[in-house]
């Protein structure tokens, strides 16, 4: 923890008193995942979550000027879900993981302004729909903003004309750029001394809802 106190004067006989308020250098992020109440959704089997672009360094004392931390660099980390709940059939219907990271203030580096949440995580694609990584990964989000990849399997019931209801399994990867997007959908900042909680509802293979 760190704090700053200005205007302190020390002499041989006395010290003028003051109060230094301490704050944590890091932020805490909690990710809660649950399955939507949907008759066609059977289960979500989480495999891991990968945190991308974690800053390797930070200023000791907070400043009003956002930093890119490019000199210190970034790293990725894999995490497993540390809490899971299951239904009567043993299918996972919710999972949780938490981690700590240094602050990453990247909102000022966003490529484009968006108006909806799902536009935050749009990838750059070629005209044929394949991903184009020649100019970075993201169409709108800052390239160095911190984001989470959720890897797992979604089990769904699908009604086919030949065999009726069948369970299909889809391998999924969901992307979530961090930030306080409840306050501003263009916010990609993770601030020190702050606890962020993201509640993710899985509605289908390609459909999630995220609240912060």
Coordinates of C-alpha atoms in Angstrom, one line a residue:
X1 CA 0.0 0.0 0.0
X2 CA 1.1 3.6 -0.6
X3 CA 0.1 7.1 0.5
X4 CA 1.3 10.6 -0.1
X5 CA 1.4 13.5 2.4
X6 CA 2.4 17.0 1.3
X7 CA 3.4 20.1 3.2
X8 CA 5.1 18.2 6.1
X9 CA 7.8 20.3 7.9
X10 CA 10.4 18.6 10.1
X11 CA 12.8 20.5 12.4
X12 CA 14.9 19.5 15.4
X13 CA 12.1 20.0 17.9
X14 CA 8.8 19.1 16.2
X15 CA 6.9 17.7 13.2
X16 CA 3.7 19.3 12.0
X17 CA 1.2 16.4 12.0
X18 CA -0.9 15.3 9.0
X19 CA -2.8 12.2 7.8
X20 CA -1.7 10.1 4.9
X21 CA -4.4 7.9 3.4
X22 CA -3.1 4.6 2.0
X23 CA -4.4 2.9 -1.0
X24 CA -3.6 -0.4 -2.7
X25 CA -1.5 -0.4 -5.9
X26 CA -3.5 -3.2 -7.4
X27 CA -7.1 -3.8 -8.4
X28 CA -9.2 -6.9 -7.7
X29 CA -11.3 -8.5 -10.5
X30 CA -14.0 -11.1 -9.8
X31 CA -15.7 -13.0 -12.6
X32 CA -19.1 -14.7 -12.0
X33 CA -20.5 -16.9 -14.7
X34 CA -23.9 -18.4 -14.7
X35 CA -26.1 -20.2 -17.2
X36 CA -29.3 -18.4 -18.3
X37 CA -32.7 -20.0 -17.3
X38 CA -33.3 -21.5 -20.7
X39 CA -34.9 -24.9 -21.4
X40 CA -32.5 -25.4 -24.4
X41 CA -29.3 -24.7 -22.3
X42 CA -28.1 -27.8 -20.5
X43 CA -24.7 -26.8 -19.1
X44 CA -21.6 -24.8 -19.4
X45 CA -18.3 -26.6 -18.7
X46 CA -15.7 -24.0 -17.9
X47 CA -12.1 -24.9 -18.8
X48 CA -10.1 -21.8 -18.0
X49 CA -10.0 -18.1 -18.2
X50 CA -7.0 -16.3 -19.7
X51 CA -6.3 -12.7 -18.7
X52 CA -4.6 -10.8 -21.5
X53 CA -2.5 -7.6 -21.2
X54 CA -1.8 -7.4 -17.5
X55 CA 0.6 -4.5 -16.9
X56 CA 4.0 -5.6 -15.5
X57 CA 4.6 -2.3 -13.8
X58 CA 2.9 0.8 -12.4
X59 CA 3.7 4.2 -10.9
X60 CA 4.1 4.0 -7.1
X61 CA 2.1 7.2 -6.6
X62 CA -1.1 7.7 -8.5
X63 CA -1.3 10.5 -11.1
X64 CA -4.1 12.1 -13.0
X65 CA -2.2 11.4 -16.3
X66 CA -3.0 8.0 -17.7
X67 CA 0.0 5.8 -18.4
X68 CA 0.4 3.1 -21.1
X69 CA 3.0 1.1 -19.1
X70 CA 4.6 0.1 -22.3
X71 CA 8.1 0.4 -20.9
X72 CA 7.3 -2.2 -18.2
X73 CA 5.5 -4.4 -20.7
X74 CA 2.5 -6.7 -20.4
X75 CA 1.9 -10.4 -19.7
X76 CA -0.8 -13.0 -19.9
X77 CA -2.0 -15.4 -17.2
X78 CA -4.2 -18.5 -17.2
X79 CA -6.6 -19.2 -14.3
X80 CA -8.9 -21.9 -13.4
X81 CA -12.4 -21.4 -11.9
X82 CA -12.1 -21.8 -8.2
X83 CA -15.8 -22.2 -7.4
X84 CA -18.4 -24.1 -9.3
X85 CA -22.0 -25.0 -8.6
X86 CA -23.9 -27.9 -10.3
X87 CA -27.5 -29.0 -10.7
X88 CA -29.0 -32.3 -9.7
X89 CA -27.6 -34.0 -12.9
X90 CA -24.1 -32.8 -12.1
X91 CA -24.1 -30.1 -14.9
X92 CA -22.2 -26.9 -14.0
X93 CA -24.6 -23.9 -13.9
X94 CA -22.2 -21.3 -12.4
X95 CA -18.5 -20.6 -11.8
X96 CA -16.3 -18.0 -10.2
X97 CA -12.7 -16.8 -10.4
X98 CA -10.9 -13.8 -9.0
X99 CA -7.5 -12.2 -9.6
X100 CA -5.4 -9.1 -8.8
X101 CA -3.7 -6.9 -11.3
X102 CA -2.0 -3.5 -11.5
X103 CA -4.0 -0.7 -12.9
X104 CA -4.3 -0.3 -16.6
X105 CA -5.8 3.0 -17.9
X106 CA -6.3 2.6 -21.6
X107 CA -9.5 4.4 -22.5
X108 CA -7.7 7.3 -24.1
X109 CA -6.2 4.8 -26.6
X110 CA -9.5 3.4 -27.9
X111 CA -9.6 3.2 -31.7
X112 CA -13.2 4.2 -32.2
X113 CA -16.1 5.4 -30.0
X114 CA -18.9 2.8 -29.6
X115 CA -22.5 3.0 -28.6
X116 CA -23.3 -0.6 -27.6
X117 CA -21.6 -3.0 -25.3
X118 CA -21.0 -5.8 -27.9
X119 CA -19.1 -3.3 -30.1
X120 CA -16.4 -3.2 -27.4
X121 CA -15.2 -6.7 -28.3
X122 CA -15.4 -6.6 -32.1
X123 CA -12.5 -8.2 -33.9
X124 CA -10.9 -6.9 -37.1
X125 CA -12.1 -9.1 -40.0
X126 CA -11.5 -9.5 -43.7
X127 CA -14.4 -9.2 -46.1
X128 CA -14.8 -13.0 -46.1
X129 CA -15.3 -13.0 -42.3
X130 CA -11.9 -14.4 -41.4
X131 CA -9.9 -12.5 -38.7
X132 CA -7.4 -9.9 -39.9
X133 CA -4.6 -9.4 -37.4
X134 CA -2.4 -7.3 -39.6
X135 CA -3.5 -4.1 -37.9
X136 CA -4.0 -5.5 -34.4
X137 CA -6.8 -7.6 -33.0
X138 CA -9.6 -5.1 -32.1
X139 CA -11.7 -2.9 -34.2
X140 CA -12.6 -0.4 -31.4
X141 CA -10.9 -1.4 -28.2
X142 CA -7.3 -0.3 -27.3
X143 CA -4.8 -2.9 -28.2
X144 CA -3.2 -2.9 -24.7
X145 CA -6.4 -2.8 -22.7
X146 CA -6.9 -5.8 -20.4
X147 CA -9.4 -8.4 -21.4
X148 CA -10.5 -11.9 -20.4
X149 CA -10.9 -15.0 -22.6
X150 CA -13.4 -17.5 -21.2
X151 CA -12.8 -21.0 -22.6
X152 CA -15.3 -23.8 -22.2
X153 CA -18.1 -26.0 -23.6
X154 CA -21.8 -25.1 -24.0
X155 CA -24.3 -28.0 -24.0
X156 CA -27.6 -27.2 -25.7
X157 CA -30.7 -29.1 -26.7
X158 CA -31.5 -28.8 -30.4
X159 CA -34.7 -30.0 -32.1
X160 CA -33.9 -31.7 -35.4
X161 CA -36.5 -32.9 -37.9
X162 CA -35.0 -36.4 -38.2
X163 CA -34.2 -37.4 -34.6
X164 CA -36.0 -34.9 -32.4
X165 CA -34.3 -33.3 -29.5
X166 CA -30.5 -33.9 -29.3
X167 CA -27.8 -32.5 -27.2
X168 CA -25.1 -30.6 -29.1
X169 CA -21.8 -29.5 -27.6
X170 CA -20.0 -26.3 -28.8
X171 CA -16.5 -25.2 -27.9
X172 CA -16.6 -21.5 -27.1
X173 CA -14.3 -18.6 -26.4
X174 CA -15.9 -15.4 -25.0
X175 CA -14.0 -12.1 -24.9
X176 CA -14.7 -9.5 -22.2
X177 CA -12.8 -6.2 -22.2
X178 CA -12.5 -4.9 -18.7
X179 CA -13.4 -1.4 -17.5
X180 CA -16.4 0.4 -15.9
X181 CA -18.7 0.2 -18.9
X182 CA -21.7 0.6 -16.7
X183 CA -20.6 4.2 -16.3
X184 CA -19.3 4.6 -19.9
X185 CA -19.5 2.0 -22.6
X186 CA -16.2 3.5 -23.9
X187 CA -14.4 3.0 -20.6
X188 CA -11.5 0.4 -20.7
X189 CA -9.8 1.5 -17.4
X190 CA -8.9 -0.7 -14.5
X191 CA -8.0 1.6 -11.5
X192 CA -5.9 0.8 -8.5
X193 CA -7.6 0.3 -5.1
X194 CA -10.8 -0.8 -6.8
X195 CA -12.8 -4.1 -6.8
X196 CA -14.5 -4.9 -10.1
X197 CA -17.2 -7.6 -10.3
X198 CA -18.3 -8.8 -13.7
X199 CA -21.5 -10.9 -13.8
X200 CA -21.6 -13.0 -17.0
X201 CA -24.8 -14.7 -18.2
X202 CA -24.5 -17.3 -20.9
X203 CA -27.5 -17.3 -23.2
X204 CA -26.1 -19.5 -26.0
X205 CA -23.0 -20.4 -27.9
X206 CA -22.6 -16.9 -29.4
X207 CA -24.6 -14.9 -26.9
X208 CA -23.6 -13.6 -23.4
X209 CA -24.7 -10.7 -21.2
X210 CA -22.1 -8.9 -19.0
X211 CA -22.9 -6.6 -16.1
X212 CA -20.3 -4.7 -14.0

